[in-house]
Coordinates of C-alpha atoms in Angstrom, one line a residue:
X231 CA 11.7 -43.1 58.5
X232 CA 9.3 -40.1 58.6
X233 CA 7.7 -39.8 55.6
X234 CA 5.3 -36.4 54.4
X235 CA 2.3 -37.0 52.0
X236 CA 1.8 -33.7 50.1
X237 CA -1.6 -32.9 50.3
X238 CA -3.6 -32.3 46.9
X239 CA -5.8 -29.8 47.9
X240 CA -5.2 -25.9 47.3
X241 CA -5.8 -23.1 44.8
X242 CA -5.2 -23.7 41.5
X243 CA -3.3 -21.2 39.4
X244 CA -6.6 -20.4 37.2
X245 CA -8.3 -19.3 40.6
X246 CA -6.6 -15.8 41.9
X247 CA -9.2 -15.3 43.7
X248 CA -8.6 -17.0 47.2
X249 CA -4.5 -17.0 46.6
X250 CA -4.3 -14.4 48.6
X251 CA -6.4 -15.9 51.6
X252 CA -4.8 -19.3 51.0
X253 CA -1.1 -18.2 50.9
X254 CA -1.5 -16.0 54.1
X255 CA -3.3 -19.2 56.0
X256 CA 0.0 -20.7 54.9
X257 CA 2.3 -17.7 56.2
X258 CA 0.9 -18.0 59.6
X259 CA 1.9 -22.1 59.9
X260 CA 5.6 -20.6 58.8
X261 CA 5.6 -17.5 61.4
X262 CA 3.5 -19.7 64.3
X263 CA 5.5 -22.9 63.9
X264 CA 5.2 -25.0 67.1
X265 CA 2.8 -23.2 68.7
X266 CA 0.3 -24.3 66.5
X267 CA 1.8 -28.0 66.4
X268 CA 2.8 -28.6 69.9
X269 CA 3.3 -32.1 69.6
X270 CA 5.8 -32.2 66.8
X271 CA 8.9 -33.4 66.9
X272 CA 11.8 -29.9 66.0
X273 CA 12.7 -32.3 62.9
X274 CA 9.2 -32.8 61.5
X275 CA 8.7 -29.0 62.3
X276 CA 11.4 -28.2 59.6
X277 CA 10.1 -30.1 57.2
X278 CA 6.7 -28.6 57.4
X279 CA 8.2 -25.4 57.3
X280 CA 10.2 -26.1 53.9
X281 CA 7.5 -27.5 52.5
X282 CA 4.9 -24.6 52.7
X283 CA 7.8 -22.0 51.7
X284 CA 7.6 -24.5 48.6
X285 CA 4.0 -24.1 47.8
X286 CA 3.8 -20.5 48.7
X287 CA 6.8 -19.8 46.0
X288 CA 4.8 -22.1 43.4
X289 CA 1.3 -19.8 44.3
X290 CA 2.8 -17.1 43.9
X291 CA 4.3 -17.9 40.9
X292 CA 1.3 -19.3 39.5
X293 CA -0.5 -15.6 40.4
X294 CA 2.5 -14.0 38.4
X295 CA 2.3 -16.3 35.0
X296 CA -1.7 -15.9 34.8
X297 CA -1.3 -12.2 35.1
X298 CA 1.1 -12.0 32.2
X299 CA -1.2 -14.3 30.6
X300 CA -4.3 -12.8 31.1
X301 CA -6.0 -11.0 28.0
X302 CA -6.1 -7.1 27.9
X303 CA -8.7 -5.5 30.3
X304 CA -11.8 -5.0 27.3
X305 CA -11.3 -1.1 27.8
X306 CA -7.6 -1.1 27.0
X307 CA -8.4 -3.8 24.2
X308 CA -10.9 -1.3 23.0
X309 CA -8.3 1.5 22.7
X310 CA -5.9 -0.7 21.0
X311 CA -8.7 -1.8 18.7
X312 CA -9.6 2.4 17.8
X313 CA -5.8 2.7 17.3
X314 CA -5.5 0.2 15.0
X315 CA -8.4 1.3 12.7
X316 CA -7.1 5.0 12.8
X317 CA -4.0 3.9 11.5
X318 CA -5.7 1.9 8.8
X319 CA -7.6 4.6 7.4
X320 CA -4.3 7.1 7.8
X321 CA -2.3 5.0 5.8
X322 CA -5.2 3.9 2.9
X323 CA -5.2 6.0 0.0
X324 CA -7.4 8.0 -2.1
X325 CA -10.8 6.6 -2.8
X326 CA -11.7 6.7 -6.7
X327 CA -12.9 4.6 -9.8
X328 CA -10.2 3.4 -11.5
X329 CA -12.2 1.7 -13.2
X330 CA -13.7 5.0 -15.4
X331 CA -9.7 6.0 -15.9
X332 CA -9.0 9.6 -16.1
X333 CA -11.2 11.7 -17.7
X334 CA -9.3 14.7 -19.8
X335 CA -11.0 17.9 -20.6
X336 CA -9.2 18.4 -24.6
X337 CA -11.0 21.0 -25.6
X338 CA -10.8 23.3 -22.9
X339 CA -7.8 25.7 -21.6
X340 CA -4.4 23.9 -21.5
X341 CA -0.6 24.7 -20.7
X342 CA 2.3 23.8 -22.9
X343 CA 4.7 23.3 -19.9
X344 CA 7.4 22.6 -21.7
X345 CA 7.0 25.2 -24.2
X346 CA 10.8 26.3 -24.2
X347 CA 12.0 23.7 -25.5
X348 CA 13.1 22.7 -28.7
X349 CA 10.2 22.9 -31.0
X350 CA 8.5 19.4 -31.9
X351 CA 11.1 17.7 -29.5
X352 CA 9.1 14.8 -27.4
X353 CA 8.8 17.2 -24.0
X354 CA 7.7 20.3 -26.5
X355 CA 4.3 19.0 -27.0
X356 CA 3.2 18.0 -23.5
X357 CA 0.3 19.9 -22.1
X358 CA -1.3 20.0 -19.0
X359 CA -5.3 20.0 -19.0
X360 CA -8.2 19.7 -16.4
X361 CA -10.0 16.8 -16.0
X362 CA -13.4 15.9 -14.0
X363 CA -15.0 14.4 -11.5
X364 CA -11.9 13.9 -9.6
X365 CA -12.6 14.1 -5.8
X366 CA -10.9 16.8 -3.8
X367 CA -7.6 16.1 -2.1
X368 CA -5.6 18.7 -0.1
X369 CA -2.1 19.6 -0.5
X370 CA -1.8 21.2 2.7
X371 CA 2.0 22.9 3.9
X372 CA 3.3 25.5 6.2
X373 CA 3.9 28.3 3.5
X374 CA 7.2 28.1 1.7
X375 CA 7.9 24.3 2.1
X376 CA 7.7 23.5 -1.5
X377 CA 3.7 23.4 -2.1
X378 CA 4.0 25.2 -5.5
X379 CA 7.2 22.6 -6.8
X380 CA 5.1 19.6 -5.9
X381 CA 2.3 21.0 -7.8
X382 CA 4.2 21.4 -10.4
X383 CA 6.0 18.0 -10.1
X384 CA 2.2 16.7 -10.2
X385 CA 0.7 18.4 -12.8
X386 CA 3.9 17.4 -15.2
X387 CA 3.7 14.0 -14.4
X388 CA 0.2 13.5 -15.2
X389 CA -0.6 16.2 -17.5
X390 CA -3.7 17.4 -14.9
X391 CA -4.0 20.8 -13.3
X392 CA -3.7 21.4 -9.8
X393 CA -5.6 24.0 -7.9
X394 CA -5.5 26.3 -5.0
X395 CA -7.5 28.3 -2.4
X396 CA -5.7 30.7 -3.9
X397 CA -5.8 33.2 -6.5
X398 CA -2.4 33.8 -7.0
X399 CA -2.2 35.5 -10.5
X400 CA 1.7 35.2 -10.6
X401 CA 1.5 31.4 -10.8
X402 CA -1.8 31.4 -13.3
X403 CA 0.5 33.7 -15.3
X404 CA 3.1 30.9 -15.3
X405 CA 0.9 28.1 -16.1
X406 CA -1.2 27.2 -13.0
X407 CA -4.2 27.8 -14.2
X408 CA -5.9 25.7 -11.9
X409 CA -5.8 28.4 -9.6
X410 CA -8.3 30.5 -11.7
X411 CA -11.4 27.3 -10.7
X412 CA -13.2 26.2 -7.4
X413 CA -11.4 23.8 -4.9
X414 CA -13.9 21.7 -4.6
X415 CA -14.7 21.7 -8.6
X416 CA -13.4 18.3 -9.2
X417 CA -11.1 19.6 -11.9
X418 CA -8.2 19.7 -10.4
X419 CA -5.6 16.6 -9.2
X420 CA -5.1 18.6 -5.6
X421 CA -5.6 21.8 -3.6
X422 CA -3.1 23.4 -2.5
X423 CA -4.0 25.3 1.5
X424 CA -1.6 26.7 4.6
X425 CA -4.8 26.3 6.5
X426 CA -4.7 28.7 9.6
X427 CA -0.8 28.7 9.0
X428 CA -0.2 32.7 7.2
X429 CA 1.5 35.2 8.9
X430 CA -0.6 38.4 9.7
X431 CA -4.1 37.0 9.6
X432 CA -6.3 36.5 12.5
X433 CA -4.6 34.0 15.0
X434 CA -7.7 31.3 14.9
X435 CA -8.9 29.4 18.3
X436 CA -9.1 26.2 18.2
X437 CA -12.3 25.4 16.6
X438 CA -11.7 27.7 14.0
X439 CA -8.3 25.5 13.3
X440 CA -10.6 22.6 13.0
X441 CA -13.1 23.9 10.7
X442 CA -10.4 25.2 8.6
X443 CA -8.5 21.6 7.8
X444 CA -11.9 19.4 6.5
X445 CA -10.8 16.6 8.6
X446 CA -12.4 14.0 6.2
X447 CA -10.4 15.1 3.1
X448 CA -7.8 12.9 2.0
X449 CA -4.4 15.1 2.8
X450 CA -1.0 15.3 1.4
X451 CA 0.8 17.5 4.1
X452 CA 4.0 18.5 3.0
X453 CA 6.6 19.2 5.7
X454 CA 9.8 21.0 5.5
X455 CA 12.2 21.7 8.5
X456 CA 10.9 25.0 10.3
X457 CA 14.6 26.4 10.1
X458 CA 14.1 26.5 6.5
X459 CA 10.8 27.3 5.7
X460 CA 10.4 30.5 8.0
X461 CA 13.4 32.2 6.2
X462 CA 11.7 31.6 2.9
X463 CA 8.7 32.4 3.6
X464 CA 10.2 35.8 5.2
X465 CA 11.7 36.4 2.2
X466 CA 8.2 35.9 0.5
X467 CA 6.5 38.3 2.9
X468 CA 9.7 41.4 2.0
X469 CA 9.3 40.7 -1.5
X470 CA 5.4 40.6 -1.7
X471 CA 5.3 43.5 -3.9
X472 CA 7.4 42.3 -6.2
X473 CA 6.8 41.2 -9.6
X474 CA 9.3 38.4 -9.1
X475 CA 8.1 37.5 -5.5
X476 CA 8.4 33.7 -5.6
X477 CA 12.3 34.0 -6.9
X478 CA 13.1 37.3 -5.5
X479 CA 16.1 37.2 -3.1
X480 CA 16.8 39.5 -0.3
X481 CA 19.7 40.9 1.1
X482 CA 21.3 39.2 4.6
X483 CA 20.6 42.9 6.7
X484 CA 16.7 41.9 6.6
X485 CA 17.1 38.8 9.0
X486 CA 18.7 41.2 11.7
X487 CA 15.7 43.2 12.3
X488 CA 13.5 43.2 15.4
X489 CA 10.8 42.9 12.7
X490 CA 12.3 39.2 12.2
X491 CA 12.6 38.2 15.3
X492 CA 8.7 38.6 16.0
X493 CA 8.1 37.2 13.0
X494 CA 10.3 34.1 14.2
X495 CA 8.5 33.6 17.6
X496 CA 5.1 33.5 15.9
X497 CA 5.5 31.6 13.0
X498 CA 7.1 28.6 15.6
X499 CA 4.1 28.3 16.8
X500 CA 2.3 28.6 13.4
X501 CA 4.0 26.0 12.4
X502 CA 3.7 23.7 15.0
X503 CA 0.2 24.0 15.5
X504 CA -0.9 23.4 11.5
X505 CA 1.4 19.8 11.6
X506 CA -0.3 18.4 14.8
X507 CA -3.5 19.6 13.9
X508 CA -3.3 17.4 10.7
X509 CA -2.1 14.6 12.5
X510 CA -4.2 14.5 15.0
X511 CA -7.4 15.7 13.3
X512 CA -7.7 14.2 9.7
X513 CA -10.3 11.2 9.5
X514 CA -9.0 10.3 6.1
X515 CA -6.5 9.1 4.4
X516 CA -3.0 11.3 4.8
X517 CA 0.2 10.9 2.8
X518 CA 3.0 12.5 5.1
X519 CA 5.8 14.5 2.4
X520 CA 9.0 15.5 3.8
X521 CA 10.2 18.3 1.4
X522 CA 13.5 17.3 2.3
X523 CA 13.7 13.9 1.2
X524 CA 11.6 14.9 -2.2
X525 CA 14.5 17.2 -3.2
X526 CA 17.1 13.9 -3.1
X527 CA 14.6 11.8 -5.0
X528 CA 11.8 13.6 -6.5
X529 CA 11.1 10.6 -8.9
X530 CA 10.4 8.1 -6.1
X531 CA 8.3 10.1 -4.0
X532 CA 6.5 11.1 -7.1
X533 CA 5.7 7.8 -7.6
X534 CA 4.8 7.2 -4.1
X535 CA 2.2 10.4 -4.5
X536 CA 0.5 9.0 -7.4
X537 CA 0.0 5.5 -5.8
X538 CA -1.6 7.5 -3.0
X539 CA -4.0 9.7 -5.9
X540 CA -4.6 6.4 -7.4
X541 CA -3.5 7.9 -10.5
X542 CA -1.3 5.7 -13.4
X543 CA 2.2 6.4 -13.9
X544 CA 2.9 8.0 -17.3
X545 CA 6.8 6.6 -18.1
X546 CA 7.2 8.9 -20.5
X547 CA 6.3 12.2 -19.2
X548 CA 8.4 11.6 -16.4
X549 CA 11.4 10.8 -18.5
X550 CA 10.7 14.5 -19.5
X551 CA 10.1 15.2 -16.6
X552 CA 13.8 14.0 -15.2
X553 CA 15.5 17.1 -17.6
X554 CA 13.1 19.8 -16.0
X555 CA 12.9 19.2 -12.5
X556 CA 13.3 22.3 -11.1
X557 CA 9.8 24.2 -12.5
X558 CA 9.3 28.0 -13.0
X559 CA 9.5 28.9 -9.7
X560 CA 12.3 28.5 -8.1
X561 CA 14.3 30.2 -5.8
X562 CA 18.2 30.7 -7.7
X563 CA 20.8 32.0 -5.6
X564 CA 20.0 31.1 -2.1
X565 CA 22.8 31.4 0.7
X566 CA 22.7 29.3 4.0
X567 CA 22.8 31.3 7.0
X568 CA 21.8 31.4 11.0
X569 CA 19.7 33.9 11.9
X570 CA 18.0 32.5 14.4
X571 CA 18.7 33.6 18.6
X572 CA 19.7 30.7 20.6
X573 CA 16.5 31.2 22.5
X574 CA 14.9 30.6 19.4
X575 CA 16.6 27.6 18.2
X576 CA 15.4 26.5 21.4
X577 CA 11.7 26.8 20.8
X578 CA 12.2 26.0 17.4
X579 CA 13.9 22.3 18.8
X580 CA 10.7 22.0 20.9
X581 CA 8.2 22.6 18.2
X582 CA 10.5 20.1 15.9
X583 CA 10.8 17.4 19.1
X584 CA 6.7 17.6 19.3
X585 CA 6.1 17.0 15.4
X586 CA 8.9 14.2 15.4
X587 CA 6.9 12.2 17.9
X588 CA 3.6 12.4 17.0
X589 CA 4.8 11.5 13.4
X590 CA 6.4 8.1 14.6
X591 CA 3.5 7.6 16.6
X592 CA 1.2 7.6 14.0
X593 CA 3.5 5.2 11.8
X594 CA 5.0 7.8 9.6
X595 CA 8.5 8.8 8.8
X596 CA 10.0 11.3 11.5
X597 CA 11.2 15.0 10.3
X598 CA 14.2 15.7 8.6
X599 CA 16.8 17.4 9.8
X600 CA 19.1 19.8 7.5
X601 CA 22.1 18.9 6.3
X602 CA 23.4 22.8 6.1

């Protein structure tokens, strides 16, 4: 009986190099058959045949399992590598000596918060005092998405001030008398900033926009649905003369002005632009708030923030805290309502759909949609 004796000899699946040459050497015994074997018998040309469509299926299966094998070319490694670290540092929190605890100005100018109260109850006697040496932290939000709760939130919780780039004298008149110091004079817990994000001031380019955020500064950046925030904030901009500005209301006929709906079509893009510019451009740490999901739970994202500050949890304060949640300022009386065009719901899904995917991209939790 005929018997073939496989030969040894070949490419090994650890050298790609020559498959290619090898395998079409192989192809061409297949294709030429007898014309390169005259002598063979049709029988032993068959076998020949079957056996090099054999090896070629085992070379080129070898080729396909060492590329899938193979380690990532060093530049994509590299970019996986910077990826990796970003992250890191994104999701770290706020560098500080614990070790020093937090030190409270007594003597200086406080704020009973709870001062309404009844007198010498627990919650009366709280205060809320600077401190020092505390390094700077943003709270950075599109305006109207809850910055000034939070602050308060913060400062009753740990009984330290917050400040602002802001001198707003109807908030210092209400206890936030942070606002009256320096950002930067270590005094305050966080900052609060709308960056590049206010209606009516000089649309900034883009290194302007950069300048602005301090890309190194750890950042809280507080986000609230566009839908929501840009009909509060319009009604902060009508009621901006106002005594009562921050908890003014404002009648329905307002949103159905063609003053609105230019209003609407810039502020999209306000918005848009201050949430990816965070994302994309702060170099430290960066808590990501969703305004929405603080309002359900304001205890356990509170608790989440001041892991982030690396500042102690005070259990009693925010048992007090639990009976006053809603602070001084805010807004009674609010109606839900559509006033936006279809085209700009449109934009405004756009702008949403952009934020939503850079946020899951960069390991955070995507936006939240509202409910009503």
């Amino acid at each position: 009986m005929f018997q073939l004796v496989l030969p040894v000899t070949g490419p090994s699946c650890s050298r790609r190099g020559d498959l290619v040459t090898w395998s079409m050497d192989r192809l061409r015994i297949l294709v030429c058959g007898s014309a390169m074997y005259p002598g063979k018998k049709p029988q032993v040309l068959r076998q020949m045949r079957l056996l090099m469509v054999i090896i070629l299926l085992t070379a080129l299966f070898c080729a396909l399992f060492a590329s899938f094998s193979d380690p990532l070319p060093k530049q994509l490694s590299r970019g996986a590598e910077e990826i990796l670290r970003m992250r890191n540092v994104l999701h770290s929190r706020v560098q500080r000596d614990t070790a020093l605890g937090l030190i409270i100005n007594m003597t200086g100018p406080s704020w009973q918060i709870w001062r309404n109260d009844e007198p010498n109850s627990t919650c009366y006697n709280y205060k809320t005092r600077f401190s020092t040496g505390l390094p700077r932290v943003w709270l950075a939000s599109f305006p109207c998405s809850g910055n000034t709760w939070t602050r308060y939130l913060l400062e009753a919780a740990t009984g330290i001030f917050t400040g602002s780039v802001y001198n707003d004298r109807a908030l210092q008149s209400e206890g936030f008398l942070g606002n009256a110091v320096a950002a930067d004079s270590g005094r305050t817990l966080v900052q609060k900033t709308h960056g590049n994000a206010l209606f009516g001031h000089r649309r900034a380019d883009l290194q302007d926009r950069y300048d602005i955020l301090e890309a190194r500064l750890p950042t809280i950046l507080l986000l609230r649905h566009p839908a929501k925030a840009i009909i509060s904030y319009w009604k902060l901009l009508r009621t901006r003369r106002k005594k009562l500005r921050h908890t003014a209301q404002v009648a329905i006929e307002v949103f159905q002005s063609d003053n609105f709906h230019r209003y609407v079509n810039k502020v999209i893009e306000l918005w848009e632009e201050f949430a990816t510019d965070r994302l994309l451009w702060c170099t430290g740490p960066l808590y990501v708030l969703h305004y929405e999901l603080l309002v359900v739970d304001p205890e356990h994202y509170l608790r989440d923030l001041l892991n982030f500050l690396r500042v102690p949890v005070e259990e009693d304060r925010l048992a007090c805290l639990r009976s006053h949640l809603d602070g001084p300022f805010k807004r009674k009386g609010s109606v839900d309502f559509d006033p936006f065009t279809e085209e700009e719901k449109r934009r405004m899904s756009t702008a949403v759909a952009r934020v939503h995917r850079l946020l899951l991209l960069l390991g955070y939790p995507g936006l939240i949609t509202p409910t009503t």
